[in-house]
XYZ file of C-alpha atoms in Angstrom:
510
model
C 0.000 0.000 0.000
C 1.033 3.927 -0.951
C 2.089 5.942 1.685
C 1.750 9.232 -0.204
C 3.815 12.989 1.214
C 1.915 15.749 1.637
C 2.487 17.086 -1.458
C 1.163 14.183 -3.556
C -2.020 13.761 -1.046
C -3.055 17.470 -2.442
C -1.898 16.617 -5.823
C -4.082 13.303 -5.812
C -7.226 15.567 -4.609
C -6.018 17.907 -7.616
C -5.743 15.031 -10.667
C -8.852 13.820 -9.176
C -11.060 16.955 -9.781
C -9.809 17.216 -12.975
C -9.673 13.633 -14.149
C -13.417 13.299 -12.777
C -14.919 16.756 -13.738
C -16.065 17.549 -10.237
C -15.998 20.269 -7.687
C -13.802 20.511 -4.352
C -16.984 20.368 -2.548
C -17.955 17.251 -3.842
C -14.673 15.535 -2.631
C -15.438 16.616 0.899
C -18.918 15.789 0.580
C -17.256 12.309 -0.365
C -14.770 12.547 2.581
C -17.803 13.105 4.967
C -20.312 10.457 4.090
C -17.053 7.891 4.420
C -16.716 9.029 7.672
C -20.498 8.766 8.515
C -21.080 5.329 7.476
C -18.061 4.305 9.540
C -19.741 6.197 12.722
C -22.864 4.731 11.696
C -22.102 1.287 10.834
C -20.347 0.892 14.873
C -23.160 3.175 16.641
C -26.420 1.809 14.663
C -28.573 5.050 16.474
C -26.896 4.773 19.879
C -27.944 7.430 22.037
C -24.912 8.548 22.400
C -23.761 12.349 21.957
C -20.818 13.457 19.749
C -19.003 16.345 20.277
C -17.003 18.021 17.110
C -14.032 20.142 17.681
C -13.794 21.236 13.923
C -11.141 24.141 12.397
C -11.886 26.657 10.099
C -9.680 24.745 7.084
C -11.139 21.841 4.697
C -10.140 19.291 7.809
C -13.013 21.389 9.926
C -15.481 21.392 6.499
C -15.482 17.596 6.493
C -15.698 18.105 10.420
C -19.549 20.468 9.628
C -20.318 17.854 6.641
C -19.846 14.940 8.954
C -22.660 16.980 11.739
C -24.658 17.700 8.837
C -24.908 13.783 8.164
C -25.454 13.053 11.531
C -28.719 15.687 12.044
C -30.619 13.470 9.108
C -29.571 10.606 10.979
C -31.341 11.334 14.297
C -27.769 11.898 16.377
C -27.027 14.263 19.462
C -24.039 16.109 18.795
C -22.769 19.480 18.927
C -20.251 21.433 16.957
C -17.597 23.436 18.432
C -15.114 25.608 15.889
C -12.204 26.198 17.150
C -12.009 29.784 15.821
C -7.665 29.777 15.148
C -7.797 32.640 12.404
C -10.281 34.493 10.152
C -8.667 32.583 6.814
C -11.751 30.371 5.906
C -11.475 27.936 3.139
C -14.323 28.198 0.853
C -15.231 24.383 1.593
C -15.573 25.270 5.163
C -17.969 28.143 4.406
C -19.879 26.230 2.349
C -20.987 23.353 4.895
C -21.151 26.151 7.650
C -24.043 27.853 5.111
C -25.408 24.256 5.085
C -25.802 23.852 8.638
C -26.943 27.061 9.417
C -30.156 26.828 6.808
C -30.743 23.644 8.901
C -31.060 25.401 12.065
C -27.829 23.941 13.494
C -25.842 26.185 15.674
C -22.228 25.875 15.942
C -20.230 27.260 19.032
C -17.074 29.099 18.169
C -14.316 28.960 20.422
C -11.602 31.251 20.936
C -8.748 32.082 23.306
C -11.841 33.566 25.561
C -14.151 30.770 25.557
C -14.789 28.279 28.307
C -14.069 24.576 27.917
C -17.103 22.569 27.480
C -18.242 19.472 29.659
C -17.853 16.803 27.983
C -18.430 13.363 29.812
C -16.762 10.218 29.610
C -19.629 8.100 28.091
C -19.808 10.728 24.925
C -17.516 10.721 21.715
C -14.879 13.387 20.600
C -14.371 14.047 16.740
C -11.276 15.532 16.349
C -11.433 18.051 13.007
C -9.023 21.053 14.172
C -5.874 20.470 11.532
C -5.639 18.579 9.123
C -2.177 17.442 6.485
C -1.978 21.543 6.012
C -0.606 22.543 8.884
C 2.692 23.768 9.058
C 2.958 25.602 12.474
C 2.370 25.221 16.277
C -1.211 25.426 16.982
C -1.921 29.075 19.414
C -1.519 28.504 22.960
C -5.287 28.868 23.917
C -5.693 26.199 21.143
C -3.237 24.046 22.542
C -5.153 24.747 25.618
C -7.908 22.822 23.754
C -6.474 19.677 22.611
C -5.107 19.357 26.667
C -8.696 19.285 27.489
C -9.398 16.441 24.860
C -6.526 14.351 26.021
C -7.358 14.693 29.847
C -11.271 13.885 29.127
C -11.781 10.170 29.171
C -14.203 9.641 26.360
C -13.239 7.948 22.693
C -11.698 10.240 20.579
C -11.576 10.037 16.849
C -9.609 11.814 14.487
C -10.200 13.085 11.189
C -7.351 11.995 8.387
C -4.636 13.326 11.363
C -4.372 13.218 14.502
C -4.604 17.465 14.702
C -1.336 19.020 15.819
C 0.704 16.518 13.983
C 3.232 17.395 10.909
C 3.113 15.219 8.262
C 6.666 15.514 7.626
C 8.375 16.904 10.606
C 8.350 16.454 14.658
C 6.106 18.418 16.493
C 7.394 20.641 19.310
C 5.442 20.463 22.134
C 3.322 17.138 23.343
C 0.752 19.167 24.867
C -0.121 20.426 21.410
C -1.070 17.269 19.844
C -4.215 15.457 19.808
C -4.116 11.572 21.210
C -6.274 9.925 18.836
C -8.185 6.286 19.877
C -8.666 5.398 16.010
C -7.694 7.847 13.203
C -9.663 7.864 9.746
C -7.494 8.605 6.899
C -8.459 9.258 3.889
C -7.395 6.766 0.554
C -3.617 6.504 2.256
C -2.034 5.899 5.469
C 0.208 8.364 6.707
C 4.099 8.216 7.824
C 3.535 9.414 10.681
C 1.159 6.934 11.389
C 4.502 4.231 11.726
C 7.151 6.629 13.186
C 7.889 5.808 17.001
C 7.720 10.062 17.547
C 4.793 10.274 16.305
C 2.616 6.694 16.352
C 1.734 7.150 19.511
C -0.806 9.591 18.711
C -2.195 7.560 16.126
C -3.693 4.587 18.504
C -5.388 2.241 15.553
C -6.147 3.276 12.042
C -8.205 2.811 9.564
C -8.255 3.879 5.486
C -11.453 5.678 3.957
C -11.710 5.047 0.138
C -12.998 8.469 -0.881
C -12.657 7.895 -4.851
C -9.056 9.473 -5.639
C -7.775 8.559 -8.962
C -6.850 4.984 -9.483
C -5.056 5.892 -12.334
C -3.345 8.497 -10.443
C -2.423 6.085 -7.384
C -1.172 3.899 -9.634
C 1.347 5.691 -11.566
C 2.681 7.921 -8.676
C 5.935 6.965 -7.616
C 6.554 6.934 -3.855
C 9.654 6.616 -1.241
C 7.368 4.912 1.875
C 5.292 1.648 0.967
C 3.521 -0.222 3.681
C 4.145 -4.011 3.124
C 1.310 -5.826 1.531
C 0.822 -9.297 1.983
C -0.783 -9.697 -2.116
C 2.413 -8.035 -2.992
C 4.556 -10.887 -1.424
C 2.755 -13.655 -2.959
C 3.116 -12.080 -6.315
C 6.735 -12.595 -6.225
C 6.707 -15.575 -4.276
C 9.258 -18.586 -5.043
C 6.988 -21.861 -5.640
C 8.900 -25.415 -5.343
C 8.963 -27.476 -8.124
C 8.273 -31.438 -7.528
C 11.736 -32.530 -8.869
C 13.751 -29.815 -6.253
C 16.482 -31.188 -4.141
C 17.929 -29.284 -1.229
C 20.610 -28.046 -3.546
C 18.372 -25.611 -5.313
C 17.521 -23.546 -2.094
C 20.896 -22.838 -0.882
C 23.600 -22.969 1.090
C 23.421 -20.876 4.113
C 26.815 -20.199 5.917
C 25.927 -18.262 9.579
C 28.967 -17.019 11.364
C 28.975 -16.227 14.857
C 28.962 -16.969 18.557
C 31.062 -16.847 21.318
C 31.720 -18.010 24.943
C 27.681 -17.744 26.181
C 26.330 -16.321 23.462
C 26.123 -20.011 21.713
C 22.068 -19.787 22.015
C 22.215 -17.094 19.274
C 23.928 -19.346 17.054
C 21.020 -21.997 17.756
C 18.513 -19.479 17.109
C 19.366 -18.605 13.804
C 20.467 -21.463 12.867
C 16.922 -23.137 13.614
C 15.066 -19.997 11.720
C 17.458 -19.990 8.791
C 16.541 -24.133 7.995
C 13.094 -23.744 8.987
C 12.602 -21.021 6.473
C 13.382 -23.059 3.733
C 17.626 -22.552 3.007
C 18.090 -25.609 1.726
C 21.643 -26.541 3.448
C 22.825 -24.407 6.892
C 26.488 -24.623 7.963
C 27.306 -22.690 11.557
C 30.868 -21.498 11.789
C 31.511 -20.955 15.308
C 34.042 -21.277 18.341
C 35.262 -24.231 19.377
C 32.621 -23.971 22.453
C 29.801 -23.785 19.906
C 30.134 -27.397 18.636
C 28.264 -29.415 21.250
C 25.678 -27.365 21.476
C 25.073 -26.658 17.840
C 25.282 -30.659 17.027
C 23.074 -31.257 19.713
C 20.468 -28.703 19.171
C 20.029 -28.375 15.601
C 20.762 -31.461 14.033
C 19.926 -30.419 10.655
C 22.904 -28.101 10.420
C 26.610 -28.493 9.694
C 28.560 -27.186 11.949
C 32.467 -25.654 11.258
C 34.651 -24.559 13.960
C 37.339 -22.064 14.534
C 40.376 -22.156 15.598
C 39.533 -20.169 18.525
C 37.909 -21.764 21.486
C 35.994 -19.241 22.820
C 35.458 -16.486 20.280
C 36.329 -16.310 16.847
C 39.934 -15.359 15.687
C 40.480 -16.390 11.917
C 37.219 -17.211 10.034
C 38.506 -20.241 7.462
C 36.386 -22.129 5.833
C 36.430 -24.007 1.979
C 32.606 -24.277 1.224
C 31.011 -21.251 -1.328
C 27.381 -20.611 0.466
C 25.174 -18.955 -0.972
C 24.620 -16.270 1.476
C 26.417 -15.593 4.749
C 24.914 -14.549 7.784
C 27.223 -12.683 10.116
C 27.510 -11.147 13.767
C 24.716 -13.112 15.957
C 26.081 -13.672 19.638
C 29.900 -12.852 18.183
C 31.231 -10.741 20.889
C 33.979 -8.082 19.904
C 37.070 -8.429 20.846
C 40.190 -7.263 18.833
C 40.274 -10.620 16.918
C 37.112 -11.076 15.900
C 37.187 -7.465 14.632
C 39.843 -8.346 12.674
C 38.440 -12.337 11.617
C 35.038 -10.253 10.089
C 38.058 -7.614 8.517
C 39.603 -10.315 6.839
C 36.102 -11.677 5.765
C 34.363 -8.774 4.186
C 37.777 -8.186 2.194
C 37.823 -11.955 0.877
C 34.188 -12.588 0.395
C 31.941 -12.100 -2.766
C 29.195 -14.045 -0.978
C 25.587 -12.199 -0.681
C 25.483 -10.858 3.535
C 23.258 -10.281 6.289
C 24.962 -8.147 8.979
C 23.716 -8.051 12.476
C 24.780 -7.819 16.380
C 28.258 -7.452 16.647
C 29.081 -7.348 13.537
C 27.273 -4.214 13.019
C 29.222 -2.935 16.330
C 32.182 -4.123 14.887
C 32.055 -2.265 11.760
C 30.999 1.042 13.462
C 34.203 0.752 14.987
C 35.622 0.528 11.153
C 33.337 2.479 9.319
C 36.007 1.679 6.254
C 34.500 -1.546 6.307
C 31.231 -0.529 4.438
C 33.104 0.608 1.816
C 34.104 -3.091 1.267
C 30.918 -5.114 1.970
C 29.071 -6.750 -1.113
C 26.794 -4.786 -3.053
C 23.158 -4.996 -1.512
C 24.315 -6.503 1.566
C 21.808 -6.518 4.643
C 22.479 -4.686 7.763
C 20.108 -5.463 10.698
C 20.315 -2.992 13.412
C 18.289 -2.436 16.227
C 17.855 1.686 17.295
C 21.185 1.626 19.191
C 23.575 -0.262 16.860
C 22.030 2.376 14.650
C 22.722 4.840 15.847
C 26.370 3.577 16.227
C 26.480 3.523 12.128
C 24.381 7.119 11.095
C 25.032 8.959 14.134
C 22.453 10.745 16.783
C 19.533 12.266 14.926
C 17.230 14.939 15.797
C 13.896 12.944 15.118
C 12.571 10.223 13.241
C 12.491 12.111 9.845
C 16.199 12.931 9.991
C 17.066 9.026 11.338
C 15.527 8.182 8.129
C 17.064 10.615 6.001
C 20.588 9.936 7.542
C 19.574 5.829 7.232
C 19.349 6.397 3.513
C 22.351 8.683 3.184
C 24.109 5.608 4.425
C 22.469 2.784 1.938
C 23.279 4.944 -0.963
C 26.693 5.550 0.357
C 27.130 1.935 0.677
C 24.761 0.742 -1.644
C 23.384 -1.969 1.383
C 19.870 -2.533 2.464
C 18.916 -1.383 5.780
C 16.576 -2.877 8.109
C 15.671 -0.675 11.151
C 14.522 -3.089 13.550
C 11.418 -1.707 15.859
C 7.242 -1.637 16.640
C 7.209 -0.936 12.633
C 10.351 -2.688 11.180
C 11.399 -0.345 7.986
C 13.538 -1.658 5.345
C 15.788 1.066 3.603
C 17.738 0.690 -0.074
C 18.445 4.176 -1.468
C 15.461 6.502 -1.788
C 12.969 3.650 -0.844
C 11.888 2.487 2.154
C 9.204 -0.632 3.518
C 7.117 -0.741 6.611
C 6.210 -3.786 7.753
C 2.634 -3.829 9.807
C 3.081 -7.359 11.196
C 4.752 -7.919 14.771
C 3.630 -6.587 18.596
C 5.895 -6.128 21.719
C 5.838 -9.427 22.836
C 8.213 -10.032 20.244
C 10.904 -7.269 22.035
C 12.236 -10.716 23.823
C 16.077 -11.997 23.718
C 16.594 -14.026 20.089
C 14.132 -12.465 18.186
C 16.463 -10.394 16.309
C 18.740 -13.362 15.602
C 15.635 -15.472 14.597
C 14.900 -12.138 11.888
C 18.589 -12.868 10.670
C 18.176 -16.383 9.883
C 15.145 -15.750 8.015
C 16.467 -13.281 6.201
C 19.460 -15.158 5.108
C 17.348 -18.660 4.358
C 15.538 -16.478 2.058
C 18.415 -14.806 0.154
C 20.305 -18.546 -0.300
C 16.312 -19.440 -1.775
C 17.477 -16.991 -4.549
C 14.959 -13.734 -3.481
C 16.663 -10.718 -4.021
C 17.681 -8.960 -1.081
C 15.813 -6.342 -1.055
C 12.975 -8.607 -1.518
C 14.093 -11.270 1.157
C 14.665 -8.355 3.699
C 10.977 -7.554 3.215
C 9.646 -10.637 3.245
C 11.536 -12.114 5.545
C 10.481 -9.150 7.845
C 7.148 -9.981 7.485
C 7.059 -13.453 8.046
C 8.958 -12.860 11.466
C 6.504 -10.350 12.542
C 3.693 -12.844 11.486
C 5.068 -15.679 12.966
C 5.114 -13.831 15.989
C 1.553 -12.572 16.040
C 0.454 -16.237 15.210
C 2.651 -17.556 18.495
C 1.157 -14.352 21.002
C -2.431 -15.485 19.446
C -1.817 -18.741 21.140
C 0.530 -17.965 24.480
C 0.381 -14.230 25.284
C 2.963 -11.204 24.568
C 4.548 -12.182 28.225
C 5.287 -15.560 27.300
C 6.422 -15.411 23.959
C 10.232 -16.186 23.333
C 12.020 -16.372 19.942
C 11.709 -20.441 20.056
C 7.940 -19.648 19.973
C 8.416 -17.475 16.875
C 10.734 -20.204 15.144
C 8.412 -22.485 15.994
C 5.345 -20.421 14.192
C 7.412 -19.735 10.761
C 5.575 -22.428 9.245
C 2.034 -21.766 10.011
C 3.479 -17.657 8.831
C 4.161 -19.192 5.782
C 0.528 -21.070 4.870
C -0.651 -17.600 6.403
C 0.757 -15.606 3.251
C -2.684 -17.503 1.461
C -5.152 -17.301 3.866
C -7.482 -14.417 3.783
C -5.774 -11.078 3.747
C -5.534 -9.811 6.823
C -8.278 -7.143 7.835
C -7.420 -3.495 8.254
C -8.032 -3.931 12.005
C -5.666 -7.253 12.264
C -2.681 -5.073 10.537
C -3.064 -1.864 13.154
């Protein structure tokens, strides 16, 4: 699915007028009845009241449209606009005439007015700001979206949460509304997926309000959110005559005195995600339990006993997968040196051997074209530096795949995959899976899938999404508390029959 910037968003509503001969006002009216049929369909006539906090922009127009809807309907509500400025669009004046002929009195609010009471049993629409805004809302206004945070009933925003940028931080918390559920119209939103800023966003939900196809379709965008139809599209079926030889080799290096379990971990994700042959290279203290855990894997030692000194090995895998549980000492630094100089093989770089090359940034300059780095928010942050918000993380993550032409996944709530100018959010995954392993099982997919012949880029998305689906499917069954990255391993399988099941509902992927 699109994520589309601000800019596009207005010139999708633009193309659209154009391409289907209609009026602004129409759009909205569009925008509106979306939003009451979703109100409708979950409150069937409740007796509930609705209170609607609406701006004086096109985000408070759809805000009047929406009350309009809900007066032929029979509903309680009243309006409140929040009176920021004397700049009206002409949308907004339009369904203000429309409400007035109808008897329905708005309240306006300014930096004067008295907060309303508004009890906990009642519902807040949230209509203030929309994508447009582009400065700190006034303090009496911020004054406003305070009250809506501290009152206890369900608050629903309209496309944004208001007080939100769609492409920078906000400044001050206190300024920005905590949505419940946010509607958004035809697209998610960035924001929606950043950790600055998703808080705000609680659950979400798209509202197909009739933009172009044709214009969705041939805009170009840097932020996609992961679809599962998209995977199965380019999805590698076996043929009945394979042998193990034609899914790969899978060489995992790692490990060290303690840190053997990581090893295990990815060595058991990378066979049971399809690699057709897995060789471990560790320590000399990794061979009993390797043997002994994973019996389906070769195992190679080093020289060293405890941590690894000179990586040696005569086999050409498919794919190595590096750093899990390595430790970094002096000689390991210099055993992964000596490997990134030597090797032409395809990589996935994680752990320590991310923390081993941001102590050699040289390093990258060496490492195979489209190789995988895996970092979580700290070893990134040993690689791009400290950044000022999530925008500029991202912007200095891509800096550093085109510098290096590798793939980047950032690991976190909403895993995001990063090769040049694009970048993939994955929707699958919750916080049980922030559990020892679970990055190491990620690695192993990763790598299986790579040594199955996927491209990289490809293979870092999917294999994201299977581990985050995996992981839903194993919480579904033993809780967030209880689930451990065996649990995940041991759910790859039924994440794999899940890729042609019933795409997932909107709800089931927020």
């Amino acid at each position: 699915m699109k994520i589309f910037s601000k800019k596009q968003i207005y010139n999708a509503d633009k193309f659209t007028l154009k391409d289907q001969n209609i009026e602004s006002i129409e759009l909205m009216e569009r925008a509106s009845l979306a939003l009451f049929n979703w109100l409708h369909s979950r409150l069937e006539g409740k007796p509930l009241k609705l209170n609607l906090f609406c701006g004086i922009g096109n985000n408070g127009g759809d805000g009047l449209a929406l009350a309009r809807h809900l007066w032929e309907h029979g509903y309680a509500f009243q309006v409140y606009i929040v009176n920021y400025s004397e700049n009206r669009s002409e949308d907004f004046l339009s369904n203000l005439k429309k409400l007035k002929e109808r008897k329905i009195w708005p309240e306006y609010m300014n930096e004067a007015t008295a907060l309303p009471e508004i009890g906990a049993e009642e519902i807040i629409i949230d209509a203030i700001f929309g994508i447009g805004l582009n400065r700190n809302p006034d303090v009496w206004v911020a004054r406003i979206i305070k009250y809506i945070n501290d009152n206890k009933a369900y608050t629903l925003s309209v496309d944004v949460p208001s007080g939100l940028f769609l492409d920078r931080k906000f400044e001050d918390v206190e300024s920005v509304v905590k949505a419940h559920t946010v509607l958004s119209f035809q697209f998610p939103k960035l924001i929606f997926f950043l950790p600055d800023t998703s808080k705000f966003c609680g659950t979400w939900e798209i509202l197909d309000i009739g933009l172009s196809t044709k214009f969705i379709t041939d805009t170009e965008v840097d932020f996609t959110l992961i679809d599962k139809a998209d995977l199965i599209e380019k999805y590698r079926f076996r043929d009945k005559f394979s042998h193990k030889g034609d899914f790969g080799h899978s060489l995992l290096i790692g490990g060290s005195y303690g840190k053997i379990g990581a090893m295990v971990l990815a060595a058991k994700a990378c066979i049971g995600s399809g690699s057709g042959l897995v060789t471990a290279y560790v320590p000399q203290c990794g061979y009993l339990p390797l043997q002994t855990a994973v019996p389906e894997v070769m195992v190679i030692t080093d020289k060293g006993e405890n941590d690894l000194q000179n990586i040696d090995f005569k086999l050409v895998p498919s794919v190595i997968g590096i750093g899990m549980g390595m430790g970094t000492s002096d000689k390991t630094g210099e055993a992964l040196t000596q490997l990134i100089k030597n090797s032409n093989s395809p990589m996935v770089i994680d752990a320590d051997g991310l923390n081993l090359i941001a102590k050699n940034m040289s390093l990258l300059e060496q490492i195979p074209s489209k190789t995988v780095l895996t970092p979580h928010p700290g070893e990134l942050k040993r690689l791009i530096g400290d950044w000022e918000d999530d925008f500029d993380k991202i912007e200095k993550t891509k800096r550093l795949s085109k510098s290096s032409d590798c793939i980047i996944v950032i690991k976190g709530a909403y895993t995001m995959i990063v090769y040049l100018e694009k970048s993939y959010i994955n929707s699958t995954g919750n916080p049980g899976m922030a559990t020892a392993g679970s990055g190491d099982v990620l690695s192993g997919i990763i790598t299986s899938l790579i040594a199955q012949q996927y491209e990289p880029l490809f293979a870092s998305i999917l294999g994201v999404y299977l581990h985050g689906r995996a992981g839903d499917i194993a919480a579904s069954h033993l809780g967030m508390e209880a689930l451990t990255a065996s649990s995940i391993i041991a759910s790859l399988g039924t994440a794999f029959l899940d890729l042609f099941s019933k795409p997932n509902t909107q709800n089931e992927t927020t």
